[in-house]
Coordinates of N, CA, C and O in Angstrom, one line a residue:
M1 N 40.0 119.5 126.4 CA 39.9 118.0 125.3 C 39.7 117.0 126.0 O 39.4 115.9 125.7
G2 N 38.5 117.8 127.2 CA 37.9 116.8 127.2 C 38.2 115.5 128.5 O 40.1 115.7 128.1
D3 N 37.4 114.4 128.4 CA 38.7 113.8 129.3 C 39.8 112.6 128.5 O 39.1 112.4 127.8
I4 N 40.5 112.3 128.7 CA 41.4 111.6 128.3 C 41.7 110.0 129.2 O 42.1 110.1 130.1
K5 N 41.3 109.0 128.1 CA 41.3 107.6 128.9 C 43.2 107.7 129.5 O 44.3 108.1 127.9
E6 N 43.6 106.8 130.0 CA 45.0 106.5 130.1 C 45.6 105.6 129.1 O 44.8 104.4 128.6
G7 N 46.3 106.2 128.3 CA 47.0 105.7 126.7 C 46.3 105.8 126.0 O 47.0 105.1 124.6
D8 N 45.8 106.7 126.1 CA 45.9 107.0 125.1 C 45.8 108.4 125.0 O 45.8 110.1 124.2
Y9 N 46.7 108.0 124.0 CA 47.7 109.4 123.1 C 47.3 109.9 122.3 O 48.2 111.1 122.0
K10 N 46.9 109.3 120.9 CA 46.3 110.5 120.1 C 45.0 111.4 120.0 O 45.1 112.1 119.7
N11 N 44.9 110.8 121.4 CA 43.7 112.1 121.7 C 43.4 112.8 122.6 O 43.9 114.5 123.2
A12 N 45.5 112.6 123.2 CA 46.3 114.0 124.8 C 46.8 114.9 123.5 O 47.4 116.2 124.2
I13 N 47.1 115.2 121.9 CA 47.6 116.0 121.6 C 46.1 116.9 121.1 O 45.5 116.6 120.4
S14 N 46.5 118.2 121.0 CA 45.6 119.3 120.8 C 45.7 119.8 119.0 O 46.7 119.0 117.9
N15 N 45.2 120.4 118.7 CA 44.8 120.2 116.9 C 46.3 121.4 116.6 O 47.0 121.1 115.5
D16 N 46.3 123.0 117.8 CA 47.5 122.9 117.5 C 49.0 122.5 118.3 O 49.6 123.0 116.6
E17 N 48.5 121.6 118.5 CA 50.6 120.5 119.1 C 50.9 120.1 118.2 O 51.9 119.8 118.1
L18 N 49.0 119.0 116.8 CA 50.0 119.0 115.8 C 50.6 119.3 114.6 O 51.2 118.6 113.9
N19 N 49.9 120.3 114.2 CA 50.5 121.7 113.6 C 52.1 121.8 113.7 O 53.4 122.2 113.2
D20 N 52.6 121.8 115.7 CA 54.1 121.9 116.1 C 54.3 120.6 114.9 O 55.6 120.5 114.4
L21 N 54.0 119.6 115.8 CA 54.2 118.8 115.4 C 54.5 118.4 113.5 O 55.4 117.8 114.1
L22 N 54.1 117.7 112.9 CA 54.2 118.3 111.7 C 55.1 119.1 111.3 O 55.7 118.6 110.1
K23 N 55.2 120.5 111.4 CA 57.0 121.2 111.3 C 57.1 120.3 111.4 O 58.8 119.9 110.7
V24 N 57.7 119.8 112.9 CA 58.9 119.6 113.3 C 59.2 117.8 112.3 O 60.6 118.0 111.8
I25 N 58.1 117.3 112.1 CA 58.6 115.8 111.5 C 59.4 116.6 109.9 O 60.2 115.5 109.1
T26 N 58.3 117.7 108.7 CA 58.6 117.4 107.6 C 60.3 118.0 108.2 O 60.9 117.8 107.3
E27 N 60.6 118.9 109.0 CA 61.7 119.9 108.9 C 63.4 118.6 109.0 O 64.3 118.4 108.6
H28 N 62.2 118.2 109.9 CA 63.1 116.3 110.6 C 63.8 115.5 109.3 O 64.8 115.6 109.0
Y29 N 62.6 115.5 108.8 CA 62.6 114.3 107.5 C 63.6 115.3 105.8 O 64.4 114.8 105.5
Q30 N 63.4 116.7 105.9 CA 64.1 117.6 105.2 C 65.7 117.9 105.0 O 65.9 117.6 104.3
N31 N 66.2 118.0 106.6 CA 67.5 118.5 106.4 C 67.5 117.4 107.4 O 69.7 117.6 106.6
E32 N 67.4 115.9 107.4 CA 68.0 114.7 108.0 C 68.6 114.0 106.9 O 69.2 113.9 107.1
L33 N 67.3 114.0 106.6 CA 67.0 113.2 105.1 C 67.3 112.8 103.9 O 67.3 112.7 102.9
S34 N 66.7 114.5 103.3 CA 66.4 115.5 102.3 C 65.3 114.6 101.5 O 65.0 114.6 100.1
W35 N 64.2 114.1 102.6 CA 62.8 113.7 102.3 C 61.8 114.1 102.4 O 61.7 115.6 103.6
E36 N 60.9 113.9 101.9 CA 59.1 114.9 101.7 C 58.3 113.7 102.1 O 58.7 112.9 101.8
V37 N 57.8 115.0 103.2 CA 56.8 113.9 103.7 C 55.4 113.9 102.4 O 54.4 115.0 102.5
V38 N 54.6 112.5 102.4 CA 54.1 112.3 101.2 C 51.9 112.4 101.6 O 51.2 113.2 101.7
D39 N 52.6 111.7 103.2 CA 50.9 111.0 104.2 C 51.9 111.3 105.2 O 52.9 110.9 106.0
Y40 N 51.3 111.2 106.3 CA 51.2 110.6 107.7 C 50.2 110.8 108.1 O 49.2 110.8 108.0
R41 N 49.9 109.9 109.3 CA 48.6 109.2 110.8 C 49.4 109.5 111.8 O 50.6 108.9 111.9
I42 N 48.3 110.2 112.6 CA 48.9 109.2 114.0 C 48.8 108.5 114.7 O 47.5 107.1 113.7
A43 N 49.9 107.3 115.1 CA 49.8 105.5 115.7 C 48.9 105.5 116.3 O 48.1 106.1 116.9
D44 N 48.6 103.9 116.4 CA 48.1 103.3 117.0 C 48.3 103.4 118.8 O 48.9 103.9 118.5
N45 N 46.9 103.8 119.3 CA 47.9 103.9 120.9 C 47.8 102.4 121.4 O 49.4 103.0 122.4
G46 N 48.4 101.5 120.5 CA 49.0 100.5 121.6 C 50.2 99.8 120.0 O 51.2 99.1 120.8
H47 N 51.0 101.3 119.8 CA 52.1 101.0 118.7 C 53.2 100.9 119.7 O 53.5 101.4 121.0
S48 N 54.1 99.5 119.4 CA 55.2 99.2 120.5 C 55.7 100.5 121.2 O 57.2 100.3 121.7
L49 N 56.4 101.5 120.1 CA 57.4 102.3 120.3 C 56.5 103.0 121.8 O 58.2 104.2 122.0
Y50 N 55.1 102.8 122.3 CA 55.4 103.7 123.3 C 55.5 103.1 124.9 O 56.6 102.9 124.7
Q51 N 55.8 101.2 124.4 CA 56.5 101.2 125.5 C 57.6 101.5 125.5 O 58.3 101.1 126.7
Q52 N 58.7 101.5 124.4 CA 60.4 102.1 125.3 C 60.5 103.2 125.6 O 61.8 103.9 125.8
Y53 N 58.9 104.3 125.0 CA 59.3 106.6 125.9 C 58.1 105.8 127.0 O 57.4 107.1 127.3
K54 N 57.9 104.6 128.7 CA 57.3 105.2 130.0 C 57.2 106.1 130.3 O 57.5 106.4 130.9
D55 N 58.7 106.9 130.8 CA 58.7 108.4 130.9 C 58.5 109.0 130.5 O 58.6 110.3 131.4
Y56 N 57.6 109.4 129.4 CA 57.0 110.6 128.8 C 55.8 110.3 129.5 O 55.3 109.4 129.5
E57 N 55.3 111.5 129.7 CA 53.6 111.5 129.8 C 52.5 111.7 129.0 O 52.9 112.5 127.8
L58 N 52.1 110.8 128.9 CA 50.6 111.8 128.1 C 50.6 112.6 127.6 O 50.2 113.6 128.3
G59 N 50.1 112.8 126.5 CA 50.5 114.8 126.1 C 51.9 114.6 125.6 O 52.1 115.8 124.8
N60 N 53.1 113.9 126.2 CA 54.2 114.7 125.4 C 55.6 113.5 124.3 O 56.2 113.6 124.7
I61 N 54.3 112.4 124.0 CA 54.6 112.0 123.7 C 54.0 111.1 122.6 O 53.1 111.1 122.3
I62 N 54.4 111.2 121.1 CA 53.4 111.1 120.5 C 54.3 110.4 119.1 O 55.6 110.1 118.7
V63 N 53.0 108.9 118.2 CA 54.3 108.0 117.3 C 53.7 108.3 116.4 O 52.0 108.4 115.8
F64 N 54.0 108.6 115.4 CA 53.3 108.9 113.4 C 53.7 108.2 112.3 O 54.4 107.4 112.9
E65 N 53.4 107.5 111.8 CA 53.4 106.3 110.6 C 53.2 107.8 110.0 O 51.9 108.4 109.3
V66 N 54.9 107.6 108.8 CA 54.5 108.6 107.9 C 55.4 108.3 106.8 O 56.3 106.8 106.8
H67 N 54.7 108.5 105.6 CA 54.9 108.3 104.6 C 55.9 109.3 103.5 O 55.6 110.1 103.3
T68 N 57.2 109.0 103.2 CA 57.6 109.7 102.9 C 58.5 109.4 100.8 O 58.1 108.2 100.5
T69 N 59.3 110.9 100.3 CA 59.1 110.0 98.7 C 60.9 109.2 98.9 O 61.1 108.5 98.1
S70 N 61.4 108.7 99.8 CA 62.1 108.2 100.0 C 61.5 106.1 100.3 O 62.7 105.0 99.8
N71 N 59.8 105.6 99.7 CA 59.4 104.8 99.6 C 58.3 105.2 98.8 O 57.2 105.6 99.2
P72 N 58.6 105.2 98.0 CA 57.3 104.6 96.6 C 56.7 103.6 96.2 O 55.3 103.4 96.4
S73 N 56.9 103.5 97.5 CA 56.3 101.8 97.6 C 54.6 102.0 98.1 O 54.0 101.7 98.6
G74 N 55.0 103.0 99.0 CA 54.2 103.5 100.3 C 53.7 103.0 101.0 O 53.1 103.6 102.1
L75 N 54.9 102.2 101.6 CA 54.9 102.2 103.0 C 55.2 103.3 104.4 O 56.0 104.7 104.0
Y76 N 54.7 102.9 105.0 CA 55.5 104.7 106.4 C 56.7 104.0 106.8 O 56.3 103.2 107.4
R77 N 57.1 104.8 107.6 CA 58.6 104.7 108.7 C 56.8 104.9 110.4 O 56.6 106.2 110.2
S78 N 57.8 104.4 111.4 CA 57.4 105.1 112.5 C 58.1 106.4 113.1 O 59.6 106.2 112.6
I79 N 57.6 107.5 113.4 CA 58.8 108.9 114.2 C 58.4 108.5 115.8 O 56.9 108.5 115.8
V80 N 58.9 109.5 116.4 CA 57.8 109.0 117.7 C 58.4 111.1 118.4 O 59.7 110.7 118.3
L81 N 58.0 111.2 118.5 CA 58.8 113.0 118.9 C 58.3 112.7 120.7 O 57.5 112.2 121.0
G82 N 58.8 113.3 121.4 CA 59.2 113.8 123.0 C 58.4 115.1 123.3 O 59.7 115.6 122.2
R83 N 58.8 115.5 124.6 CA 59.1 116.9 125.1 C 57.9 116.2 126.8 O 58.1 115.2 127.0
K84 N 59.7 116.8 127.3 CA 59.9 116.0 129.4 C 58.3 117.0 129.3 O 58.5 117.1 130.4
K85 N 58.5 118.6 129.5 CA 56.9 119.5 130.0 C 56.6 120.2 129.0 O 56.8 119.9 127.4
N86 N 54.8 120.4 129.0 CA 54.2 120.6 128.4 C 54.5 122.1 127.5 O 54.3 122.7 126.6
D87 N 55.4 122.3 127.6 CA 55.5 124.5 127.3 C 57.5 123.9 127.0 O 57.8 125.1 126.8
T88 N 57.7 123.0 126.9 CA 59.3 122.5 126.4 C 59.1 122.4 124.2 O 57.9 121.5 124.3
K89 N 59.4 122.2 123.5 CA 60.0 122.3 122.2 C 59.8 121.0 122.0 O 60.2 119.9 122.3
W90 N 59.3 120.2 121.2 CA 59.2 118.2 120.8 C 60.1 118.1 119.9 O 60.6 119.5 118.9
E91 N 60.9 117.1 120.2 CA 62.3 116.8 119.6 C 61.4 115.1 119.3 O 61.2 114.6 119.9
V92 N 63.0 114.7 117.8 CA 62.6 113.8 117.1 C 63.1 112.6 118.0 O 64.7 112.7 119.2
L93 N 63.0 111.4 119.3 CA 63.5 110.5 119.8 C 63.4 109.0 119.1 O 64.8 108.6 119.6
G94 N 63.4 108.6 118.0 CA 63.8 107.6 117.5 C 62.3 107.7 116.3 O 62.2 108.2 116.5
E95 N 63.0 106.2 115.1 CA 62.2 106.0 114.2 C 62.7 105.0 113.2 O 63.9 104.6 114.1
G96 N 62.0 104.2 112.2 CA 61.9 103.4 112.5 C 60.8 103.0 111.4 O 60.3 103.1 111.0
V97 N 61.8 101.1 110.6 CA 60.2 101.6 109.4 C 59.2 100.6 110.8 O 59.7 100.0 111.5

């Protein structure tokens, strides 16, 4: 991953981790809300949800913006995922518009 700057959440996630995260997001929306994921993007490093989870270290928290089938107009919902240590599973910490 090279040198990661403080607060650079987007680049603290590897491609392998990204695949794991997308599985968690997809399962969350399918199982909890019966929605399908249409599109996603990693939120900008300045996203307000990062400020709500300061107890998570860089590389153990990430915010996505997700477009689901629940919103055909194309609006993206925010979802934050985290883990306490690098060797633990990612979990959904919160979400919202």
